[in-house]
mmCIF file of C-alpha atoms in Angstrom:
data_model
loop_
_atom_site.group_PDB
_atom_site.id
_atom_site.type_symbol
_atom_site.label_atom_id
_atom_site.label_comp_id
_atom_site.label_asym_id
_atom_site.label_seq_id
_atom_site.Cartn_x
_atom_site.Cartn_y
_atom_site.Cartn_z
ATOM 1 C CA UNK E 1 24.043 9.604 2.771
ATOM 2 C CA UNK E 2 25.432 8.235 5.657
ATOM 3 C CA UNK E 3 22.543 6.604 8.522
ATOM 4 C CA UNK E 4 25.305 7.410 11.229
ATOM 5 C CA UNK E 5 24.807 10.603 13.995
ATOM 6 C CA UNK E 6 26.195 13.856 12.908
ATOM 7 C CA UNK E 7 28.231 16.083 15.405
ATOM 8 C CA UNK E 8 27.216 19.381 15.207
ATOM 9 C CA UNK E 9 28.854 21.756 17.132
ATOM 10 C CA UNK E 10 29.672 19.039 19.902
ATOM 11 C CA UNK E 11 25.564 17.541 19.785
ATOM 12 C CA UNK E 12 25.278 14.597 17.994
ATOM 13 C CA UNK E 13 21.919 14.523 15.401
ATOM 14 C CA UNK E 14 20.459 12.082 13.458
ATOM 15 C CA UNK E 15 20.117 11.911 9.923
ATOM 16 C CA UNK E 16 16.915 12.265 8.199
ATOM 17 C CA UNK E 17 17.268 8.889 6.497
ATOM 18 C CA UNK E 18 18.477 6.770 9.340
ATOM 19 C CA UNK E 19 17.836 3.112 8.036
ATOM 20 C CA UNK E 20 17.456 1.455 11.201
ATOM 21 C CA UNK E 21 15.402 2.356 14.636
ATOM 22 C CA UNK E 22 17.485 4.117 17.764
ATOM 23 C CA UNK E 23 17.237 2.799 21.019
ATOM 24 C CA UNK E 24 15.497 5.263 21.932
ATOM 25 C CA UNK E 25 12.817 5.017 19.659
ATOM 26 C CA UNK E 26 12.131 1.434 21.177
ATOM 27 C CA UNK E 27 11.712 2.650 23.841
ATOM 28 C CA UNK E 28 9.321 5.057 22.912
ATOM 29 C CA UNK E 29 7.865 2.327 21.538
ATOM 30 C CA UNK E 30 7.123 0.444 24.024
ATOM 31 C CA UNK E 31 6.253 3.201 26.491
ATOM 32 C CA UNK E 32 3.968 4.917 24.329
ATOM 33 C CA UNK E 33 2.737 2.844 21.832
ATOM 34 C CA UNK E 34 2.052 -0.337 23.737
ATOM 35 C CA UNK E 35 4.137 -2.104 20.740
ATOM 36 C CA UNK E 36 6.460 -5.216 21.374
ATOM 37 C CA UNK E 37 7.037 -7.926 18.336
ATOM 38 C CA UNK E 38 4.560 -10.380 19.918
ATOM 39 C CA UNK E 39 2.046 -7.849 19.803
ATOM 40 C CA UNK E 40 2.926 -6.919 16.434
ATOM 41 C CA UNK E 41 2.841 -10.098 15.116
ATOM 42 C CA UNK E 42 -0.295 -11.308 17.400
ATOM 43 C CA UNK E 43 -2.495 -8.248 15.612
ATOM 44 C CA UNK E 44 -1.296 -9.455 11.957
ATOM 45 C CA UNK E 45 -2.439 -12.757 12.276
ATOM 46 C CA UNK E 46 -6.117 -11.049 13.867
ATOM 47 C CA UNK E 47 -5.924 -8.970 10.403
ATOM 48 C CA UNK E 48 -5.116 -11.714 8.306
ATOM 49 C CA UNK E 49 -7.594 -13.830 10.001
ATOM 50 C CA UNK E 50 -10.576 -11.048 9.153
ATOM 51 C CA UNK E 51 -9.241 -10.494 5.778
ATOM 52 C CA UNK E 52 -9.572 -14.667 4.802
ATOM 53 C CA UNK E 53 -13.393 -14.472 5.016
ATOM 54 C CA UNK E 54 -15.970 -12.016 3.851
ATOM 55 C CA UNK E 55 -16.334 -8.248 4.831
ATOM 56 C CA UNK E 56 -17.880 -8.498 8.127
ATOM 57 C CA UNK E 57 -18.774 -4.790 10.023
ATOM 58 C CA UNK E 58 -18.799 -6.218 13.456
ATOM 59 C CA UNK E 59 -15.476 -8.131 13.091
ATOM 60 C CA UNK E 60 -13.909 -5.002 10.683
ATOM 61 C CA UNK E 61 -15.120 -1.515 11.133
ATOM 62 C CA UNK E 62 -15.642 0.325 8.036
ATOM 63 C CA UNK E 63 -12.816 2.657 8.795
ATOM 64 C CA UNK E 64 -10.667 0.255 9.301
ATOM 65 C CA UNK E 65 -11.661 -1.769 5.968
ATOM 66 C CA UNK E 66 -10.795 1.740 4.708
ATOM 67 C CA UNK E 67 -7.339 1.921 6.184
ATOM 68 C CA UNK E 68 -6.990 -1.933 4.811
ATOM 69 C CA UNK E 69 -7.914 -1.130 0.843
ATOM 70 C CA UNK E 70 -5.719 2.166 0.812
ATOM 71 C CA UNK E 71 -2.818 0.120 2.512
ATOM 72 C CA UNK E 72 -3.399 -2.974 0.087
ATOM 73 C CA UNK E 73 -3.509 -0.700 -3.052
ATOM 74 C CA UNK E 74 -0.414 1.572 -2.194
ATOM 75 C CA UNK E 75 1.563 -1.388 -1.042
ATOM 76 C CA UNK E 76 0.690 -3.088 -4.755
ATOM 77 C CA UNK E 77 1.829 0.173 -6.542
ATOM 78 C CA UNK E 78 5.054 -0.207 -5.333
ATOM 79 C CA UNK E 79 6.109 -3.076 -7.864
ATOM 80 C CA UNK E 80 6.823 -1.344 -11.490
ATOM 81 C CA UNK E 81 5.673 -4.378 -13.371
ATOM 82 C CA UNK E 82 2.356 -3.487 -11.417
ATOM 83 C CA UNK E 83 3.075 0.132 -12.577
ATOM 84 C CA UNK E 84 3.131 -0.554 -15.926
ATOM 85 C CA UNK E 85 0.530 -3.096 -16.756
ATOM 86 C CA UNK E 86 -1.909 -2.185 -14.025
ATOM 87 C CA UNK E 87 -4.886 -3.898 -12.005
ATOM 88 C CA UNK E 88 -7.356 -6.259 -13.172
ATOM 89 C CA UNK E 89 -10.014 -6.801 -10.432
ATOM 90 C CA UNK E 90 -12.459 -9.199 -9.214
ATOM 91 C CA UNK E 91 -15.097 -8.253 -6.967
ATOM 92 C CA UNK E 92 -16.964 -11.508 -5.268
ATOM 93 C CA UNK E 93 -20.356 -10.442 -3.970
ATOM 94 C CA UNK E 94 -21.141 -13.442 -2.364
ATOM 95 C CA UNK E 95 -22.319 -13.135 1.294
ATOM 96 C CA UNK E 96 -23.360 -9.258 0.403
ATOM 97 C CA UNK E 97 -26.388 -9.024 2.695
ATOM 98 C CA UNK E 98 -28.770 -5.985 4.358
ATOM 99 C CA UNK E 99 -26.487 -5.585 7.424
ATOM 100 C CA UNK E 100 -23.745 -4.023 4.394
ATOM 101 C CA UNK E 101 -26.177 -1.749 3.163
ATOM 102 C CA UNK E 102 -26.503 0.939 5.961
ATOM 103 C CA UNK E 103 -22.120 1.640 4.636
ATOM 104 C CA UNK E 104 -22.688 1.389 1.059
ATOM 105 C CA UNK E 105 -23.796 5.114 1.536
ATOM 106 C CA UNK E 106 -23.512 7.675 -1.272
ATOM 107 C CA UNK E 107 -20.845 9.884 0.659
ATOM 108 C CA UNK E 108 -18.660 6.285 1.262
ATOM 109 C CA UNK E 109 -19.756 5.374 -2.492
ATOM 110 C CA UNK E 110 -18.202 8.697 -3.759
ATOM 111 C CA UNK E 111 -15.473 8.110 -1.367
ATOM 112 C CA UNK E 112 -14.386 4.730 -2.305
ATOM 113 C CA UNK E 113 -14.854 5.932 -5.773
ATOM 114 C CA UNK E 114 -12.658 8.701 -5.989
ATOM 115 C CA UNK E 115 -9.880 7.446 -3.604
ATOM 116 C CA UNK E 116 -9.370 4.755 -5.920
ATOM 117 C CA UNK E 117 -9.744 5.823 -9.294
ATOM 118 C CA UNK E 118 -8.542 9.455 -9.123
ATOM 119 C CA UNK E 119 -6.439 9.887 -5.638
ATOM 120 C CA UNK E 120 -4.263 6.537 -6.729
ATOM 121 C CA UNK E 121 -1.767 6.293 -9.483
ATOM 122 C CA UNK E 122 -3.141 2.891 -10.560
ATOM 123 C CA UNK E 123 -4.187 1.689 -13.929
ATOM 124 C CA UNK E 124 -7.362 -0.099 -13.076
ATOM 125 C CA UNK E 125 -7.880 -2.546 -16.446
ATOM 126 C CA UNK E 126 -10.847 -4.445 -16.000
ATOM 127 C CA UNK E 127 -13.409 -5.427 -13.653
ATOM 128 C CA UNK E 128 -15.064 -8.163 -12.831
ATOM 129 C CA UNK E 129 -17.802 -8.231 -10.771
ATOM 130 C CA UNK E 130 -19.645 -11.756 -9.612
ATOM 131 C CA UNK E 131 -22.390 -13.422 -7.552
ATOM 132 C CA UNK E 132 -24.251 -10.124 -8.017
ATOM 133 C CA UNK E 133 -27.676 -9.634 -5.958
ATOM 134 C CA UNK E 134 -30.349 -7.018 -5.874
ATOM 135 C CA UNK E 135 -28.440 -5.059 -3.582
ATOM 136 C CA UNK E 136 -25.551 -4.574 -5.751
ATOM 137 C CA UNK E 137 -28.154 -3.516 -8.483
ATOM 138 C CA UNK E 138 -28.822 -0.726 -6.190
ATOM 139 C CA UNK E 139 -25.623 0.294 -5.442
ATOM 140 C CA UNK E 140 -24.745 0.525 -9.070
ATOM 141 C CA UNK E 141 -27.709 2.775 -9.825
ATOM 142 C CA UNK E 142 -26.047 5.261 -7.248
ATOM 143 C CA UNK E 143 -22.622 5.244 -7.961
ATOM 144 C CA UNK E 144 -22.888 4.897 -11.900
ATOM 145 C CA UNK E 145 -23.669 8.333 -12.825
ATOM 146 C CA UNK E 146 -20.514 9.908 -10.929
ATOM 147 C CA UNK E 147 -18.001 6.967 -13.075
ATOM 148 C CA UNK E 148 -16.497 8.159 -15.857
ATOM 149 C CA UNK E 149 -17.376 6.832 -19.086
ATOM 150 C CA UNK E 150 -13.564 4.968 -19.822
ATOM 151 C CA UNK E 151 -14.127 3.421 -16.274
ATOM 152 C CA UNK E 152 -17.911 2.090 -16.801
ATOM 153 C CA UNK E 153 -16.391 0.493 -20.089
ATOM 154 C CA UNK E 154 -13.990 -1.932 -18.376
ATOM 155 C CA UNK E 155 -16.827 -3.115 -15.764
ATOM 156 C CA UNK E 156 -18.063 -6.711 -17.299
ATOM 157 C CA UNK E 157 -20.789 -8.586 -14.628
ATOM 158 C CA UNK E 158 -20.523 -11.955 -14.657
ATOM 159 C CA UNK E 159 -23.699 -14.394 -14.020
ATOM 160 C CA UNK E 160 -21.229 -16.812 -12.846
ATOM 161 C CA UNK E 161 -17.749 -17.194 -11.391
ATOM 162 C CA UNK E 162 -16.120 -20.271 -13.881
ATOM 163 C CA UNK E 163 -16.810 -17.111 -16.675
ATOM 164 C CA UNK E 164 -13.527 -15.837 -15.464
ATOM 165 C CA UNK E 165 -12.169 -18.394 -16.780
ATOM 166 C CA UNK E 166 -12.893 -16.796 -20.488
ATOM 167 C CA UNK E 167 -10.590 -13.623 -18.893
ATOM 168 C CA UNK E 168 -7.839 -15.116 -17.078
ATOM 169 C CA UNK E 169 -5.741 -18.356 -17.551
ATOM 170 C CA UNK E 170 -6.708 -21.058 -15.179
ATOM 171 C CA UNK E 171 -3.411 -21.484 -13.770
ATOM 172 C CA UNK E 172 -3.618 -18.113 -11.472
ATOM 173 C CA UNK E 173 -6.886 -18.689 -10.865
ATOM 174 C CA UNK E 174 -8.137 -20.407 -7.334
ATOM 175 C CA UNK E 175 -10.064 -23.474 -7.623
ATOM 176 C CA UNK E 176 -13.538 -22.163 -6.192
ATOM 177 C CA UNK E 177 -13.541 -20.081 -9.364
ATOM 178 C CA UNK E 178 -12.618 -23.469 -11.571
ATOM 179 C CA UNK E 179 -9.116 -22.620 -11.793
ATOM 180 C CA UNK E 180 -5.689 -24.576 -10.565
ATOM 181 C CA UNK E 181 -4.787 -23.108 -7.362
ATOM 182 C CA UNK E 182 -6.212 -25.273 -4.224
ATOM 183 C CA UNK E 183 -4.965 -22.932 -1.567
ATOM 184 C CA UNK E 184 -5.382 -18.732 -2.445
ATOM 185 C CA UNK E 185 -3.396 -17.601 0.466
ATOM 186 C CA UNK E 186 -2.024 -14.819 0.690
ATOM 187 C CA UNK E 187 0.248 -14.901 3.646
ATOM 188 C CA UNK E 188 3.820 -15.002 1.837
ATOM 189 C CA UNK E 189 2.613 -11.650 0.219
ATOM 190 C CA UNK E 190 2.081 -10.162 3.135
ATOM 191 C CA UNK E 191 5.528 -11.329 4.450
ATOM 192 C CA UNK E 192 7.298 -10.103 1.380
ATOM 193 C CA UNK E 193 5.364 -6.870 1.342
ATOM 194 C CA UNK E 194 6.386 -6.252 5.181
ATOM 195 C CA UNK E 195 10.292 -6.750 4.286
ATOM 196 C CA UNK E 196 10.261 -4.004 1.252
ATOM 197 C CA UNK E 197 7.952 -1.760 3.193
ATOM 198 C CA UNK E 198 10.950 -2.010 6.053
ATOM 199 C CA UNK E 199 14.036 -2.098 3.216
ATOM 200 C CA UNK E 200 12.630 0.725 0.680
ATOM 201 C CA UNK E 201 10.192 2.712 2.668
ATOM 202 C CA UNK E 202 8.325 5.704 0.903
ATOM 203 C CA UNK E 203 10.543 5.198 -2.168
ATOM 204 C CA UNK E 204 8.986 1.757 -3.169
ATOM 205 C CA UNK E 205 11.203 -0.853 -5.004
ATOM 206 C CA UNK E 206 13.657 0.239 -7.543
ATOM 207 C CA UNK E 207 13.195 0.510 -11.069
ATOM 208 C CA UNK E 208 14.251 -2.469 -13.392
ATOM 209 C CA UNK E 209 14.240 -0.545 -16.397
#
């Protein structure tokens, strides 16, 4: 399908798949949205800068750590090798303190929960779960009765982090968990994930099989 205006009956219409933005919708852009590419790129660095340390509420609102997992997730999905062999996930509890708790309700529990696991196409593997405290022990007595069985299987806590090391080869892993990888950045993901967001849109990569 061509990304070129259509003349219809002398008015000229854009496709529905256009492949690139109009002028006028840079415009609009800038009028109503506020957005320019130094503004763009100035609030990816403030994300990525949030995103390097632990969950903190007053620096990253709940909703917006919402808005981050479901945008994380989806954007993973879109690789089929991902599609195929699924996640394997490590939670790091360290720094989990009181001033979490008043989120880790049983409605955002349940939410988290079933957004993930049922309301994702994912394959979710394994878990790993470390530097667990008594707060986690509470959370799990909420939110273990509403897992399914298959899911509470593939849960393993770890008492400490180099036990990954039994699960994963040390080469992927970062070095504060014993493993090879000095610097666990993530910034050329992000770059490559913002280029096939732009390039394939809602149809994700293609298929190599």
């Amino acid at each position: 399908m061509s990304s070129k205006p259509l003349k219809i009956q002398g008015k000229e219409f854009l496709p529905l798949e256009t492949g690139y933005l109009t002028e006028s919708a840079i415009r609009k852009c800038k009028e109503e949205l506020n957005e320019t590419p130094e503004r763009k790129a100035k609030r990816i660095e403030e994300l990525r800068s949030l995103l390097e340390g632990k969950w903190d509420p007053s620096e990253l609102p709940i909703e917006r750590l919402k808005q981050t997992i479901v945008m994380v997730v989806c954007q993973a999905l879109r690789d089929p090798m991902t599609q195929i062999n699924g996640f394997k996930v490590i939670y790091d509890l360290d720094g989990l303190s009181y001033k979490h708790w008043k989120y880790f309700t049983p409605h955002n529990l349940f939410l988290f929960y079933n957004g993930i696991v049922n309301c994702s196409p994912a394959r979710y593997k394994e878990v790993y779960i470390i530097n667990e405290n008594i707060l986690l022990k509470l959370i799990w007595r909420v939110i273990k009765p509403v897992m399914s069985e298959k899911i509470k299987s593939r849960i393993r806590f770890l008492s400490n982090p180099e036990e990954l090391l039994d699960y994963f080869p040390r080469c992927i892993m970062s070095s504060e968990y014993g493993g090879d990888i000095l610097e666990a950045d993530i910034k050329d993901w992000i770059k490559r994930a913002n280029k096939e967001q732009q390039k394939f849109t809602l149809r994700g990569q293609p298929n190599y099989y």
